[in-house]
mmCIF file of C-alpha atoms in Angstrom:
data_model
loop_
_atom_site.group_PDB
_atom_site.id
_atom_site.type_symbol
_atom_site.label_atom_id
_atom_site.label_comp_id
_atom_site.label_asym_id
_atom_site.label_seq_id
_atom_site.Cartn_x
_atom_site.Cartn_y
_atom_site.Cartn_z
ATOM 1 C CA UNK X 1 55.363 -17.237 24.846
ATOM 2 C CA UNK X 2 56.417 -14.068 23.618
ATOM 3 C CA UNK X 3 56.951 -14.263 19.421
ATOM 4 C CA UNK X 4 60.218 -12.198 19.926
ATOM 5 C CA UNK X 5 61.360 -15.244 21.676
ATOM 6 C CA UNK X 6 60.964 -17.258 18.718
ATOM 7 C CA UNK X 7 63.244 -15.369 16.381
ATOM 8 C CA UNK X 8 66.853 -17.172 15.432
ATOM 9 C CA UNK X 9 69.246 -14.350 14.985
ATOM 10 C CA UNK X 10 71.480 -16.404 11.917
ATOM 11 C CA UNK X 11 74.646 -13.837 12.450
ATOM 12 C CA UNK X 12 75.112 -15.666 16.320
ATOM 13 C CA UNK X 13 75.386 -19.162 14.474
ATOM 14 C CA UNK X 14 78.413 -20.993 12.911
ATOM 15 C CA UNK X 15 77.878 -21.592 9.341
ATOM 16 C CA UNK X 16 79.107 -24.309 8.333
ATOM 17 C CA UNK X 17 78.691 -24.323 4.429
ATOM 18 C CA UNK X 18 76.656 -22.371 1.298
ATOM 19 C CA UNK X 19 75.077 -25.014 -0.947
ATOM 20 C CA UNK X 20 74.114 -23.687 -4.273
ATOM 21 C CA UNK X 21 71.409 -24.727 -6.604
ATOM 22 C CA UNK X 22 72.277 -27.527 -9.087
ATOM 23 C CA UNK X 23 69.719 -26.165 -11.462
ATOM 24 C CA UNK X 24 70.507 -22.913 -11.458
ATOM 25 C CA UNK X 25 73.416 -22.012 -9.224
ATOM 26 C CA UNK X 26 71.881 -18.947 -7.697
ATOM 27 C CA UNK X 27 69.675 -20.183 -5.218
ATOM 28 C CA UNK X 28 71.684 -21.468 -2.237
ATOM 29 C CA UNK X 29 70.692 -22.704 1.434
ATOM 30 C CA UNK X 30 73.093 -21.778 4.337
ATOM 31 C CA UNK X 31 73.989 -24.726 6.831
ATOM 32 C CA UNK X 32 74.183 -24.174 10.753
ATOM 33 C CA UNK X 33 75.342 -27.633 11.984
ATOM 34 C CA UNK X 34 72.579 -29.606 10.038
ATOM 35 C CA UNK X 35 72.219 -33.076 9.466
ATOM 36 C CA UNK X 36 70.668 -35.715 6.800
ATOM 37 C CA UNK X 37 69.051 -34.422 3.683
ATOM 38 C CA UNK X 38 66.340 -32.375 3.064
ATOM 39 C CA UNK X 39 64.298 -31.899 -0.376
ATOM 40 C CA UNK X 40 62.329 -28.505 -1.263
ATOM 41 C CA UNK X 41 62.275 -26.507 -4.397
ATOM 42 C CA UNK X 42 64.758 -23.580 -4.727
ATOM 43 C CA UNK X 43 63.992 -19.750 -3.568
ATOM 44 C CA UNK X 44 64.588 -18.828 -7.305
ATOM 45 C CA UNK X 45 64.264 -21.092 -9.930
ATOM 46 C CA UNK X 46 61.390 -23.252 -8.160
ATOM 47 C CA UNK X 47 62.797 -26.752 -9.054
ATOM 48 C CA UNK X 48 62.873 -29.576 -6.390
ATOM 49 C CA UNK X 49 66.540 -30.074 -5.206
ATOM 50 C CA UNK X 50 67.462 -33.027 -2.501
ATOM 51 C CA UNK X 51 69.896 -30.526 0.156
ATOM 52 C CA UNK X 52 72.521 -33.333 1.945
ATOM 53 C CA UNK X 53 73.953 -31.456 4.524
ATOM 54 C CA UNK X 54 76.367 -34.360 5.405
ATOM 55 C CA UNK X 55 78.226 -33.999 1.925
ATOM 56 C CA UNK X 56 77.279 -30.392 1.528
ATOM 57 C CA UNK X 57 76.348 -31.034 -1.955
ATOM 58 C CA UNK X 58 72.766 -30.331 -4.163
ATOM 59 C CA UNK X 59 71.300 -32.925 -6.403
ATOM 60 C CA UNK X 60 68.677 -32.640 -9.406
ATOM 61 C CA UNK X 61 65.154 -34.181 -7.879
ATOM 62 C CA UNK X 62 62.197 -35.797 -9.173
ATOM 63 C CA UNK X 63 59.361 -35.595 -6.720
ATOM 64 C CA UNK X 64 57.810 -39.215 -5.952
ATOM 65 C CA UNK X 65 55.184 -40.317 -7.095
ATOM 66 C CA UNK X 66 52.190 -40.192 -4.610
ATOM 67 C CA UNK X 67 50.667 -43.983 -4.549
ATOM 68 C CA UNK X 68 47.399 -44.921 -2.466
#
């Protein structure tokens, strides 16, 4: 598979909504039709944030604690 095949051009998508960092309010994730929620640290402050793409809102996260 060629790689240039894998490349998403983002200006050929809808967008549905800009999310912006609870923490911070200067990192933001873009939505293109997602889904559900998704948790990852922010782009510029580093803090974990839970993304819900269904409300199009940001929380404040904890991450869970890892149990054997």
């Amino acid at each position: 598979m060629d790689t240039a095949e894998m490349v998403v051009d983002l200006n050929e998508l809808d967008q549905d909504a800009v999310i912006e960092c609870p923490y911070c309010h200067k990192g933001k994730t873009y939505s293109y039709g997602a889904r559900g929620k998704e948790s990852c640290s922010c782009y510029n402050c580093k803090r974990l944030v839970l993304w819900d793409f269904d409300r199009m809102k940001a929380y404040k996260a904890r991450a869970k604690k890892f149990v054997r």
